[in-house]
Amino acid sequence: MIDSARFREVLGQYPTGVVIVTAMAEDGPVGMTVGSFTSVSLDPPMVAFLPAKSSSSWAALRDAGDHFTVNILASDQEDVCRLIAMRKTDKFKDVEWHESGLGNPIIQGAVAIIDCTRVAVHDAGDHEIVVGEVKALEVRSAEYPLLFFRGGYGSFKPASLAAAESDLMQHLGLVNLVRPSMERLAERFETEVTTNALVGRELALTASAGRSDARPVPTRVGMRLPFAPPAAAVFAAWGTQELRDLWISSVNRKVPRELLEEFKQVPDRVQKRGYAVTFGQHFLEVESLAAKTGQGALHAPSAELHAEMLRYASAYNPASVEFDGLRHVQFVSVPIFDGDKVAFQLTLWGPRKKVSQAELLNYVDALQEEAALASAAIQRVGERAQG
Ligand SMILES: Cc1cc2nc3c(=O)[nH]c(=O)nc-3n(C[C@H](O)[C@H](O)[C@H](O)COP(=O)(O)O)c2cc1C
């Protein structure tokens, strides 16, 4: 016989997120705090949650109609979690919300929302399994999610995340050797540090550590960008002539001739300088387009995306990087080597505020130092593998 205290204690070792499932009843919004939310099926897209049969909130959700909205709570929304979990009727009185596409409450500050139509309710002991087909979904904030673990609330702060796609597998073995460097840099400069690998003709974001205050969305690990000017200059700079040619030939033919001539200078310029740098703050626009057109990971980068990057070409690796006063630095990148090949482009993302030339050079020094350590670690593993 398994008593309920033991059941809770043991199952409490498994952390869950916290969502508020909402719907719109005739007399106003209804909602339920739920830890038992899970994704179910990709095709068709389905999710599920498990309400207690005895729950009056579940009865209200069910009676409100055949659709519901899942609000994934952020780590600073413990108060909303508690308000909605209370046994009372006017739960939404102190909660800020607006209507979703299906007319259900979207809670202000939720990390993501998922609009669903209820397609099945399965019996499961004293609970039910409610399955919803996803009609619309959206990430709304870069906050970390609220977690529930061992009976308490918490938040999750990854030291670094690594992409999990199959064609990145060979790179991921190596990226673990780079992660300590990324984490040190992210901590020291309180910003985001990422690594990109060249996968076929695309630049794939293999890992990320930390967060930059200049970015409302966290970097999407797995995101792909075209291996083409003005991006990814590090791979061209330290690459073979063949790779440089591939890089240049990836430019859309319609670019003005002067720009093409300018791009041809970039690999030598970057190699001599020892780092790639991009000024300004345009990249968020490129990224939000990448997210829109490709959902980051799964689709090839679009021509539209490349066109957007070309609009900002002058911000990338200009002939002179000397400046007085302060400037926005978008990112600074250096190579990490696997033998004589660039294994990764190690990138530090600049802060929201402008920085001085000395600060930029400080980033460069730190990046180069860590890149040397990471390259050495990769070399040691390579030597060991060869016996
Ligand atoms: C973090 C958290 C997770 C919860 N997860 C579930 C759940 O998965 N299923 C469920 O039936 N109740 C869950 N509850 C309880 C309900 O939110 C709610 O407190 C309970 O249903 C109150 O009873 P009522 O619905 O009759 O008002 C959870 C509560 C909290 C605080």
XYZ file of C-alpha atoms in Angstrom, residues 117-304:
188
model
C -9.301 23.131 -28.385
C -10.229 20.296 -26.029
C -10.259 17.059 -28.030
C -10.370 14.326 -25.354
C -10.884 13.769 -21.637
C -9.549 10.427 -20.401
C -10.325 8.849 -17.066
C -7.320 8.370 -14.733
C -8.044 7.425 -11.119
C -9.119 10.476 -9.140
C -7.920 12.725 -11.980
C -8.708 13.165 -15.647
C -6.347 13.614 -18.565
C -7.459 16.558 -20.663
C -5.975 16.597 -24.154
C -6.003 19.783 -26.208
C -5.152 20.323 -29.839
C -2.953 23.402 -30.208
C -4.489 26.163 -32.320
C -2.003 28.958 -31.675
C 1.066 29.439 -29.517
C 3.599 32.114 -28.762
C 6.624 32.859 -26.602
C 5.855 36.164 -24.891
C 8.737 36.856 -22.569
C 12.382 35.970 -22.015
C 11.913 35.363 -18.274
C 12.817 31.958 -16.940
C 9.800 29.834 -16.029
C 8.459 29.295 -12.541
C 9.279 25.811 -11.258
C 7.705 23.667 -8.579
C 10.015 21.202 -6.855
C 9.971 19.337 -3.532
C 6.890 21.266 -2.524
C 8.459 24.687 -3.133
C 8.759 27.257 -5.885
C 11.932 28.072 -7.678
C 13.469 29.096 -10.926
C 15.811 27.524 -13.370
C 18.948 29.239 -14.468
C 20.916 27.181 -16.928
C 24.662 27.648 -16.719
C 24.581 27.097 -20.440
C 22.330 25.381 -22.931
C 23.414 23.195 -25.807
C 21.494 22.504 -28.987
C 20.023 19.052 -29.390
C 19.779 18.416 -33.117
C 21.178 15.411 -34.850
C 23.345 17.119 -37.462
C 24.945 19.090 -34.664
C 25.921 15.977 -32.738
C 29.535 15.925 -33.877
C 29.923 19.521 -32.736
C 28.204 18.954 -29.441
C 30.871 16.573 -28.230
C 33.359 19.403 -28.589
C 31.107 22.147 -27.303
C 31.235 20.638 -23.833
C 34.939 21.448 -23.838
C 34.127 25.073 -24.620
C 31.361 25.548 -22.114
C 33.567 26.323 -19.105
C 35.123 29.175 -21.112
C 31.714 30.441 -22.142
C 30.452 30.339 -18.598
C 33.485 32.193 -17.228
C 33.131 34.933 -19.831
C 29.375 35.220 -19.291
C 29.874 35.582 -15.578
C 32.767 38.015 -15.761
C 31.070 40.401 -18.210
C 27.495 39.680 -17.082
C 26.430 39.083 -20.639
C 25.576 36.390 -23.120
C 28.303 34.283 -24.709
C 27.502 31.929 -27.568
C 29.242 29.473 -29.859
C 28.389 28.876 -33.494
C 29.472 25.945 -35.612
C 29.522 25.754 -39.371
C 27.129 22.992 -40.381
C 27.032 22.601 -44.149
C 26.281 26.075 -45.471
C 24.720 27.304 -42.291
C 25.888 28.833 -39.104
C 24.218 26.980 -36.233
C 24.049 28.298 -32.718
C 25.408 25.387 -30.705
C 25.457 26.741 -27.173
C 24.710 29.778 -25.081
C 25.691 30.930 -21.594
C 24.463 33.916 -19.610
C 22.195 36.695 -20.778
C 22.805 40.135 -22.237
C 20.703 43.004 -20.931
C 20.404 44.183 -24.553
C 18.307 41.216 -25.595
C 14.616 40.905 -24.791
C 14.685 37.305 -26.033
C 17.288 34.737 -25.045
C 19.340 33.413 -27.913
C 17.650 30.487 -29.508
C 20.094 27.638 -29.293
C 19.807 25.712 -32.547
C 19.053 28.866 -34.540
C 20.522 28.879 -38.050
C 21.865 31.785 -40.026
C 23.223 31.714 -43.549
C 26.981 31.256 -43.890
C 27.275 34.395 -45.940
C 28.625 37.920 -45.650
C 28.342 39.941 -43.551
C 27.886 37.189 -40.915
C 30.251 34.393 -39.909
C 33.402 36.241 -40.951
C 35.455 34.260 -38.436
C 34.988 31.037 -40.403
C 35.960 32.770 -43.640
C 38.899 34.617 -42.039
C 40.622 31.507 -40.702
C 39.224 29.181 -43.359
C 40.739 27.712 -46.515
C 40.525 29.609 -49.794
C 37.712 27.248 -50.708
C 35.735 28.219 -47.648
C 36.387 31.920 -48.290
C 35.110 31.472 -51.849
C 32.030 29.693 -50.608
C 31.379 32.538 -48.171
C 31.685 35.223 -50.821
C 29.682 33.261 -53.372
C 26.809 33.047 -50.901
C 26.117 36.756 -51.247
C 22.977 37.478 -53.091
C 24.032 38.529 -56.599
C 21.991 41.673 -56.390
C 24.268 43.415 -53.893
C 26.080 46.492 -55.228
C 29.550 45.862 -56.596
C 31.290 48.080 -54.050
C 29.721 46.042 -51.261
C 30.900 42.809 -52.832
C 34.423 44.245 -53.172
C 34.253 45.329 -49.541
C 33.210 41.821 -48.427
C 36.213 40.347 -50.233
C 38.514 42.352 -47.976
C 36.867 41.162 -44.788
C 38.489 37.733 -44.259
C 42.050 39.104 -44.386
C 41.064 42.124 -42.346
C 39.479 40.017 -39.610
C 42.321 37.516 -39.514
C 44.894 40.287 -39.157
C 42.851 42.026 -36.492
C 42.384 38.762 -34.608
C 38.658 39.162 -34.041
C 35.382 39.997 -35.739
C 33.264 42.829 -34.416
C 29.840 44.202 -35.208
C 28.704 47.606 -33.997
C 25.192 48.908 -33.473
C 22.113 47.175 -32.174
C 20.373 45.849 -35.240
C 20.682 42.130 -34.625
C 17.476 41.771 -32.678
C 15.555 42.598 -35.838
C 17.460 39.946 -37.746
C 16.846 37.482 -34.963
C 13.164 38.105 -34.608
C 12.930 37.532 -38.346
C 14.930 34.322 -37.957
C 12.476 33.220 -35.290
C 9.495 34.127 -37.462
C 10.694 32.622 -40.717
C 12.391 29.582 -39.350
C 11.285 28.971 -35.782
C 15.007 29.052 -35.340
C 16.123 25.532 -35.631
C 14.297 23.494 -38.140
C 14.227 25.523 -41.314
C 16.919 26.685 -43.649
C 17.657 30.392 -43.372
C 15.579 32.353 -45.820
C 16.623 34.814 -48.514
C 14.576 37.372 -46.630
